[in-house]
Short mmCIF file of C-alpha atoms and ligand atoms in Angstrom, two decimals:
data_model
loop_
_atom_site.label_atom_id
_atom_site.label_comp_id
_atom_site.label_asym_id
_atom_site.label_seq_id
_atom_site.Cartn_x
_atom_site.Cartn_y
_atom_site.Cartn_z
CA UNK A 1 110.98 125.74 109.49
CA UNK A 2 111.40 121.87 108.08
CA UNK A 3 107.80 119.92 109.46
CA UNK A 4 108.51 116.72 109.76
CA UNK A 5 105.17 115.52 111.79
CA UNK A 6 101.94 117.20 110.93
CA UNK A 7 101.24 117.83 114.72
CA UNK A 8 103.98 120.62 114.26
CA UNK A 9 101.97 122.01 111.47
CA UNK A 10 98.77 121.97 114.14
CA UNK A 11 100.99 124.03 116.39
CA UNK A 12 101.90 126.32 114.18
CA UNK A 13 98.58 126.82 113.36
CA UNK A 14 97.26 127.50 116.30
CA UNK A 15 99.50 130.70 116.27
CA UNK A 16 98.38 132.23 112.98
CA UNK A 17 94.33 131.94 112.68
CA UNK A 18 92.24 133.58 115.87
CA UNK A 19 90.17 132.28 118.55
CA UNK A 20 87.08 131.41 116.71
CA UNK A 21 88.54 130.32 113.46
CA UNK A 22 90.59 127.55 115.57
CA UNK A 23 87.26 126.68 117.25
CA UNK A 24 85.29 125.84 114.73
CA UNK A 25 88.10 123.85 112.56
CA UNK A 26 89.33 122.20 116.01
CA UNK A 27 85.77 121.34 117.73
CA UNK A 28 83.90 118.08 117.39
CA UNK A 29 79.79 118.47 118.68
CA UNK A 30 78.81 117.52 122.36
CA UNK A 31 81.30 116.04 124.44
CA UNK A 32 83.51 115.26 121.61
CA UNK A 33 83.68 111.50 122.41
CA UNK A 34 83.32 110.55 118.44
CA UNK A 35 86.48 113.43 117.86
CA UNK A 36 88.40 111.86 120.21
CA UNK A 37 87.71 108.25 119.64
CA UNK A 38 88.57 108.62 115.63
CA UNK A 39 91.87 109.67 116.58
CA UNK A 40 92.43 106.86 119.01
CA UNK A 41 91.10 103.97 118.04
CA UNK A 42 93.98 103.90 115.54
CA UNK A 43 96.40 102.95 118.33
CA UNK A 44 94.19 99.22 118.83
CA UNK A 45 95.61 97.92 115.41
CA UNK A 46 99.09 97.14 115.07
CA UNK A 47 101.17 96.33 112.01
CA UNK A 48 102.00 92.96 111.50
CA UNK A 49 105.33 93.27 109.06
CA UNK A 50 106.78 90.75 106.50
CA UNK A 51 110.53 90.32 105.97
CA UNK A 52 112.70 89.62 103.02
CA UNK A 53 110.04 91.16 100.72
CA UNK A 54 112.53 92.45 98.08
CA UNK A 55 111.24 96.45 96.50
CA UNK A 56 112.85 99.16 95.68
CA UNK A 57 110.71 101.71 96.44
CA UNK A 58 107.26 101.31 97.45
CA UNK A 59 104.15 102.13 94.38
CA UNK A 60 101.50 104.61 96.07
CA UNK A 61 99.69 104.77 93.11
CA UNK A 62 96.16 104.17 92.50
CA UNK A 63 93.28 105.09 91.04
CA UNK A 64 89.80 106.77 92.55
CA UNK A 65 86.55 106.18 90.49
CA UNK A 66 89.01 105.42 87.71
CA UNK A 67 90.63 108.97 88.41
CA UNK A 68 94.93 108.56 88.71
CA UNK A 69 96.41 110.25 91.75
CA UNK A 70 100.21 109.78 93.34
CA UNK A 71 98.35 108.13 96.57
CA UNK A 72 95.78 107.08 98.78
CA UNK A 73 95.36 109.84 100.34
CA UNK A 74 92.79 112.84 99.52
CA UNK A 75 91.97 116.15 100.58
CA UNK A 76 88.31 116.26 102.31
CA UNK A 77 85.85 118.70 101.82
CA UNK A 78 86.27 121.18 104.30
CA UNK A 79 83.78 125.05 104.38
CA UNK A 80 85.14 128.72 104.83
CA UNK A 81 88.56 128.15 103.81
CA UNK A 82 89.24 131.92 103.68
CA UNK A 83 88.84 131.82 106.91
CA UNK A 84 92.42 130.32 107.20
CA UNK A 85 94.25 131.71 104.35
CA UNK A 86 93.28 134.93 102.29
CA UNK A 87 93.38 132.21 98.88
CA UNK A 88 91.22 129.75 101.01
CA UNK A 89 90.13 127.28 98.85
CA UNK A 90 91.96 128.61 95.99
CA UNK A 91 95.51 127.42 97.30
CA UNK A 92 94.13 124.12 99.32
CA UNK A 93 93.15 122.92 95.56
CA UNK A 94 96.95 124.24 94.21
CA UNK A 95 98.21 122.18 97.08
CA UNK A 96 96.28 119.49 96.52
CA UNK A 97 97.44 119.46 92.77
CA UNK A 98 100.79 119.60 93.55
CA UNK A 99 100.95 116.70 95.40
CA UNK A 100 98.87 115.07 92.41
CA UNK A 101 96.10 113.89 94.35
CA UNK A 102 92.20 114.86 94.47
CA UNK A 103 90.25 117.92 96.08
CA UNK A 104 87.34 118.00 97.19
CA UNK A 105 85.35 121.38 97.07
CA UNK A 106 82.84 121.70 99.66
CA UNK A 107 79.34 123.49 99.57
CA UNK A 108 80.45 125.46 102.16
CA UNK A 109 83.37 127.10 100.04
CA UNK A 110 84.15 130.41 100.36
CA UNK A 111 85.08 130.35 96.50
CA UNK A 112 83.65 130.14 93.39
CA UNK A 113 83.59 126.50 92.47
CA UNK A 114 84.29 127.50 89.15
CA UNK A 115 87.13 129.46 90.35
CA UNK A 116 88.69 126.02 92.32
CA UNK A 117 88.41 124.44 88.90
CA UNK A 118 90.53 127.01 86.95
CA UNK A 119 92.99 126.98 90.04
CA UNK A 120 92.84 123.56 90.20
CA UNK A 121 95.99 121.17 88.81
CA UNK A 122 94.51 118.11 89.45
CA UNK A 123 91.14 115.55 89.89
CA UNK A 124 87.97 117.35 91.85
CA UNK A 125 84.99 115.79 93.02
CA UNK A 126 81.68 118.01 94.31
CA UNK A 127 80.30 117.66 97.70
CA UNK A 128 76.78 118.62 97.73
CA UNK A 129 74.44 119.34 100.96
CA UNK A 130 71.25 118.53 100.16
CA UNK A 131 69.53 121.69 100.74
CA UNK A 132 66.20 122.57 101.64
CA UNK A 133 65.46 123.77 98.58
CA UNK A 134 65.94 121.02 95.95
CA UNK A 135 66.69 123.68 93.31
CA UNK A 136 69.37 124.51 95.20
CA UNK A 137 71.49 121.29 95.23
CA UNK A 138 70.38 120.82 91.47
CA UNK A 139 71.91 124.23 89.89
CA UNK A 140 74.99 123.20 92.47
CA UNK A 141 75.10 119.63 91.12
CA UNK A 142 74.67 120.78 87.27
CA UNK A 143 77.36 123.67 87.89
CA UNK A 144 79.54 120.89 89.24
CA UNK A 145 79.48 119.08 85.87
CA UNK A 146 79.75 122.04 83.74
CA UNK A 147 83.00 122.81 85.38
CA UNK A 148 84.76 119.47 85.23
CA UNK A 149 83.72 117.91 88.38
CA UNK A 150 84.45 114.39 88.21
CA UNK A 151 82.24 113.33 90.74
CA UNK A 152 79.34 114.56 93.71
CA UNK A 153 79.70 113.41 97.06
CA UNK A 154 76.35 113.81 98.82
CA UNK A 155 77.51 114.41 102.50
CA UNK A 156 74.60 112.25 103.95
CA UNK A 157 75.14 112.65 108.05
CA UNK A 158 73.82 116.30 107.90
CA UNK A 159 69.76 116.41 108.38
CA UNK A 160 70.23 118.70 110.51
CA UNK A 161 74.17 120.64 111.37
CA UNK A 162 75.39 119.26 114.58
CA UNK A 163 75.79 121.18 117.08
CA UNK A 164 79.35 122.96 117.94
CA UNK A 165 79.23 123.40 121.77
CA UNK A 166 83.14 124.24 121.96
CA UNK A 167 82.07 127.20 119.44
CA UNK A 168 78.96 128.14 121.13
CA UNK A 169 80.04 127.77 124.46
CA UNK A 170 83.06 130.37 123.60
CA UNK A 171 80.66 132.65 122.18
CA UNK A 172 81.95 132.90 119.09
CA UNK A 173 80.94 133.06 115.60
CA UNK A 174 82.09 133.76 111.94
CA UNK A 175 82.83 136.88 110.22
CA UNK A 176 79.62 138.80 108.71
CA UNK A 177 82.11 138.97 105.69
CA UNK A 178 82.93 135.16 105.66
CA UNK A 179 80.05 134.35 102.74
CA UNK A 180 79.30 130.90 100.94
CA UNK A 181 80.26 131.97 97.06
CA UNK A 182 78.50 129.21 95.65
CA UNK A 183 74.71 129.67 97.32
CA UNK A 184 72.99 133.01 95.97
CA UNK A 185 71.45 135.53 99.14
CA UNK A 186 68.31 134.45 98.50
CA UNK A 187 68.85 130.63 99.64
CA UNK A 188 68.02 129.56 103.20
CA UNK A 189 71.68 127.83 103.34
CA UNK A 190 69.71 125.39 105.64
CA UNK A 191 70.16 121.42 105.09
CA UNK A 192 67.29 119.50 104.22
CA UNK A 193 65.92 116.94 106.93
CA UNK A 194 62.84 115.99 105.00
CA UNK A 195 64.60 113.72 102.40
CA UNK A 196 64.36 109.67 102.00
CA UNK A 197 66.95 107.52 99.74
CA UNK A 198 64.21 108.62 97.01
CA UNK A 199 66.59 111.19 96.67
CA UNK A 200 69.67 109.77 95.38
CA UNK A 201 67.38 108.51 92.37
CA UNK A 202 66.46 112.15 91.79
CA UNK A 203 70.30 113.49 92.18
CA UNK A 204 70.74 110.41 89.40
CA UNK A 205 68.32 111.80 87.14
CA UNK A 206 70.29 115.49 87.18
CA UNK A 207 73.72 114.41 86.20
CA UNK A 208 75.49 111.76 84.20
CA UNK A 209 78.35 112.00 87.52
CA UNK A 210 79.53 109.48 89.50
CA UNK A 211 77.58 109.49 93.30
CA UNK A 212 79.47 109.28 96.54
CA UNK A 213 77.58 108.97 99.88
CA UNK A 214 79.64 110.43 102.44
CA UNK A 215 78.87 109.83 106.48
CA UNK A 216 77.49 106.02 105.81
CA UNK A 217 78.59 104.19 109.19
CA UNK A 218 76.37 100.59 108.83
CA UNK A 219 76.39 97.75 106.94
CA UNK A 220 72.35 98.71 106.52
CA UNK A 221 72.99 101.86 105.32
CA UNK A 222 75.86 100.45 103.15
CA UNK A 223 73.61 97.53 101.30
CA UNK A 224 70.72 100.21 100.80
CA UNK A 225 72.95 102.57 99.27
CA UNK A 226 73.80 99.83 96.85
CA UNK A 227 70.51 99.15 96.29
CA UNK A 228 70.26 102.71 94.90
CA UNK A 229 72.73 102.59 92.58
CA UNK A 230 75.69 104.62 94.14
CA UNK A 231 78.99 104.52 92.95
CA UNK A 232 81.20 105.05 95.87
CA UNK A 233 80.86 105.36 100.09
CA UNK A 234 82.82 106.80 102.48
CA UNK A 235 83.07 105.82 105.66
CA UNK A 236 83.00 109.41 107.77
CA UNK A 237 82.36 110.46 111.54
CA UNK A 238 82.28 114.18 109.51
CA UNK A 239 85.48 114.27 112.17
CA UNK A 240 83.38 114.11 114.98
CA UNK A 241 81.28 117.17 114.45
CA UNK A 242 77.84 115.38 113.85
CA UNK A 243 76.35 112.76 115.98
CA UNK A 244 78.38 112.77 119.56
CA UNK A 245 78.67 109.21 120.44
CA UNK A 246 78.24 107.81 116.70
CA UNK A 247 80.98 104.87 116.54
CA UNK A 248 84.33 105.92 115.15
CA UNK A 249 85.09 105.60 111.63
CA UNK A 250 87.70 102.57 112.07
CA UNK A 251 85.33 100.80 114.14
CA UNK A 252 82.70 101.32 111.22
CA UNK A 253 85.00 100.81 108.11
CA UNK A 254 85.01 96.94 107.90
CA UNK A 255 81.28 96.01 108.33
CA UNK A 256 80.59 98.89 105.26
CA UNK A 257 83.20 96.86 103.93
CA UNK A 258 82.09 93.42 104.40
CA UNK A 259 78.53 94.67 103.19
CA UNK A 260 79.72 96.57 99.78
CA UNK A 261 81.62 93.40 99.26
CA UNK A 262 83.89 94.71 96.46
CA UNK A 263 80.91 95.57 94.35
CA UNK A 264 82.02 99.98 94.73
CA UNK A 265 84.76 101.55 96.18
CA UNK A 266 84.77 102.40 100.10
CA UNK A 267 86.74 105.36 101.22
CA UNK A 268 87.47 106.35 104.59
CA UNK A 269 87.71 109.66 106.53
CA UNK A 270 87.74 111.05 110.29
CA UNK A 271 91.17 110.80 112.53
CA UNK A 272 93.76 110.83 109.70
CA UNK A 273 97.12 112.03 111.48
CA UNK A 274 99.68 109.78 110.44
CA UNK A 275 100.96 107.46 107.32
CA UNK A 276 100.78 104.89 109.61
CA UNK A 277 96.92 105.45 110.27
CA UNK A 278 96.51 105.96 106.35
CA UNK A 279 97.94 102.06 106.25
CA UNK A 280 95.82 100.97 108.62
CA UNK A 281 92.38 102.24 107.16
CA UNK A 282 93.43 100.93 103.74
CA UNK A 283 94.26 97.52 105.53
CA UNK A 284 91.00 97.36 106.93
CA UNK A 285 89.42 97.88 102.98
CA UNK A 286 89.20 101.35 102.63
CA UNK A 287 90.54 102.29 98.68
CA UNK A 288 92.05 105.69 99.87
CA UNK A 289 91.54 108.23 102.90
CA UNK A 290 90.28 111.80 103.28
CA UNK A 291 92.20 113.91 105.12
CA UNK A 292 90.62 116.82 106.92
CA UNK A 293 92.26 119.00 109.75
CA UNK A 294 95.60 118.24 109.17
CA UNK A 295 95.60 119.90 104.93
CA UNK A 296 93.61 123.16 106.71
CA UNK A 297 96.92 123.20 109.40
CA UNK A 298 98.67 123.41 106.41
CA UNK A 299 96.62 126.10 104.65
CA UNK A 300 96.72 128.53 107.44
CA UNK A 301 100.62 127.99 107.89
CA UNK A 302 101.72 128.59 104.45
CA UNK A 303 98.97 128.69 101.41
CA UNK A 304 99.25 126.76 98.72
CA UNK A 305 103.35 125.05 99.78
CA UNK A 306 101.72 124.68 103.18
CA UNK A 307 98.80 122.17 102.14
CA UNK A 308 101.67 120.18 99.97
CA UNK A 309 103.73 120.04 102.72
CA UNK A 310 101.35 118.04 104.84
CA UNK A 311 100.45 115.70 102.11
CA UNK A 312 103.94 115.00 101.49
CA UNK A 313 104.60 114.36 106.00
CA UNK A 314 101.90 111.32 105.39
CA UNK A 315 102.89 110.52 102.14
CA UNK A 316 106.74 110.10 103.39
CA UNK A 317 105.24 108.10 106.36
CA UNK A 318 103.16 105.60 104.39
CA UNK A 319 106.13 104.80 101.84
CA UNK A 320 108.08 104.12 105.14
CA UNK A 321 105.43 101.92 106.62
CA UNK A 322 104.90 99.91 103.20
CA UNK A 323 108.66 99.94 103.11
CA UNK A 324 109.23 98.29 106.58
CA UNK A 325 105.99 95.70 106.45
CA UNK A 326 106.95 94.41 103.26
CA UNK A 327 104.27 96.03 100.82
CA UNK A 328 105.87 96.89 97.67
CA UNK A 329 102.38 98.32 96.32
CA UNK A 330 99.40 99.81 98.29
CA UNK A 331 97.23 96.87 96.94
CA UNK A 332 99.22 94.39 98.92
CA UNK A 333 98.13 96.39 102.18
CA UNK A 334 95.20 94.14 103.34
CA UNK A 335 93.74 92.60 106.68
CA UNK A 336 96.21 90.02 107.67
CA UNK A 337 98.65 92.82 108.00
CA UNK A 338 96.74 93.92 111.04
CA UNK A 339 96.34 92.72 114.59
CA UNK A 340 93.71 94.30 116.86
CA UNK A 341 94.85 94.15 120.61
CA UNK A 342 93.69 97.11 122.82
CA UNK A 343 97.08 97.20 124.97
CA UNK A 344 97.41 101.18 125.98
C1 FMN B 401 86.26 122.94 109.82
C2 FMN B 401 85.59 121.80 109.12
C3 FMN B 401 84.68 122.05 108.11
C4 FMN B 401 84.08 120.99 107.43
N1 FMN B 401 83.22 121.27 106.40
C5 FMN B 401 82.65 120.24 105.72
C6 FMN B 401 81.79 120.50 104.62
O1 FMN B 401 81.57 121.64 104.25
N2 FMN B 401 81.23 119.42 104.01
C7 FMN B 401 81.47 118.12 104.42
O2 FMN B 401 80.93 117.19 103.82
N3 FMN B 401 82.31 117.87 105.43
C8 FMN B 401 82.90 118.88 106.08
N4 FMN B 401 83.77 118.61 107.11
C9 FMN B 401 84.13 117.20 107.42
C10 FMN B 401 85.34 116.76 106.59
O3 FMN B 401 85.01 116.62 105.23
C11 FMN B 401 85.89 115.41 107.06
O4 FMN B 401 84.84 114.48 107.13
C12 FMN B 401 86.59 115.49 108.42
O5 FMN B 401 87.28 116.71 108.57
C13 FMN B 401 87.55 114.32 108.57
O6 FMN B 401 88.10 114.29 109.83
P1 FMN B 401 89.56 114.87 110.19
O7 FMN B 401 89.42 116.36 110.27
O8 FMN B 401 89.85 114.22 111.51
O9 FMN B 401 90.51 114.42 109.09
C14 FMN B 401 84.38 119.66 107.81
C15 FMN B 401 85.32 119.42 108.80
C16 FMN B 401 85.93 120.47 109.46
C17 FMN B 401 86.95 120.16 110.52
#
């Protein structure tokens, strides 16, 4: 079967993996408004096209944290990928190399991440929960590094995990053999609620790596993470599975970016269906997008070919939209290509 849309791939899916397993990757927490909204909002902003811009073929190249990948457009961390595909993480990574762009593994993976690393073919980045027990997150972080990591992402919207109602309310919960390979038995697995910024300056004193805070949604937040030093933000709902009611990513993306005011990159995540939505975020100043859902469709459809097929929908779909607005490279995509007129 030839995907052409990666809603088909959601469909297809929803056939393969069971009840709970589409639960908990489908549900947002509470009433979902925040899921919901991230995928809609992107239907406010229209595409303002150019004619007569002569190309040939449109440049998706770019660079993240000085990293070269084929496009904007990255795979998110995402926990208990074996619960979609017997190679879980394994193959997402493969994928994810084949369409030369960056993976990255969460603390929630279901593999080694040393193992991601040798299966790897391309660029990884870390995400670290801070953990309750700061020895915890610092043999993770130091791990990271010894295996080639490029850079952490400190998922910062997690003091405490939200709460899944869809799952709960079902009844439902993971397999007893579903484990987290990268946290030894004896660690709670619990998130830390008791930390302060303080703690990026300890995370900088463990590793020479680059730091990502992922899940800032203010321009506050954004000008105090600069204050400490980090190296990249992204702008993240965590898809609408943390705070219910927390503003959509879109809505967030251009105050972080009119705060960070060029000064580190700002990424973007939560809602990512279509090439056309991946223009959009990178109009409104985002330097690539994370794609979530969508790569795990993939995964549980067919492995490895199954997570490159998906990049390759919303790859063929941004090269048509750069094509057809007249931006020859994705640096040209910027604000005055957008108009912002709720009409539907
Ligand atoms: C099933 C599932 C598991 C996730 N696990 C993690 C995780 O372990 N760490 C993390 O920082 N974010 C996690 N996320 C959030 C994603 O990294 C990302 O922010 C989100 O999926 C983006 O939204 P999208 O699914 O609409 O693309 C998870 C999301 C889903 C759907």
């Amino acid at each position: 079967m030839h995907f052409i849309q990666t809603s088909q791939f959601e469909e297809a899916a929803r056939q393969k993996v069971d009840e709970a397993a589409w639960c908990y990757l489908e549900s947002g927490c509470g009433t979902e408004q925040t899921l919901r909204a991230n995928i809609k909002i992107f239907e406010q902003y229209w595409i303002r096209p150019r004619v007569f811009v002569p190309m040939q073929a449109p440049d998706l190249n770019t660079t993240v944290l000085g990293s070269p990948v084929s496009m904007p457009i990255l795979a998110a961390p995402i926990g208990f990928q074996r619960w979609f595909h017997p190679e879980g993480e394994r193959a997402s990574a493969q994928g994810t190399g084949q369409a030369q762009t960056l993976y990255v593994a969460s603390s929630s993976a279901t593999t080694r991440l040393e193992d991601i690393a040798t299966a790897a073919t391309g660029p990884l980045w870390f995400q670290l929960y801070l953990f309750e027990e700061r020895d915890v997150s610092a043999e993770l972080v130091q791990r990271a590094e010894a295996a080639g990591y490029r850079a952490i992402v400190v998922t910062v919207d997690t003091p405490w995990y939200g709460r899944k109602e869809r799952f709960a309310r079902g009844n439902y919960s993971m397999p007893g053999t579903l484990l987290k390979a990268n946290l030894d038995e004896h660690a709670s697995g619990m998130v830390g609620s008791q930390y302060g910024w303080e703690v990026i300056d300890w995370l900088r004193s463990l590793t020479r790596l680059p730091i990502l805070l992922k899940g800032v949604l203010t321009a506050e937040d954004a000008r105090k993470a600069l204050a400490h030093g980090v190296d990249g933000i992204i702008v993240s709902t965590h898809g609408g599975r943390q705070l219910d009611a927390a503003l959509p990513s879109l809505l967030a993306l251009p105050e972080v970016v009119e705060a960070v005011n060029g000064q580190i990159e700002v990424y973007f995540d939560s809602g990512i269906r279509t090439g056309t939505d991946v223009f959009k975020a990178l109009a409104l100043g985002a330097r690539a997008v994370f794609v979530g859902r969508p790569l795990i469709w993939g995964l549980a459809v067919n492995g490895a070919q199954g997570v490159a097929d998906v990049f390759a929908i919303l790859r063929e779909e941004l090269e048509y939209a750069m094509m057809l607005s007249g931006c020859p490279a994705v640096s040209c995509i910027d604000r005055s290509l957008l108009r912002e007129a709720h009409i539907l």
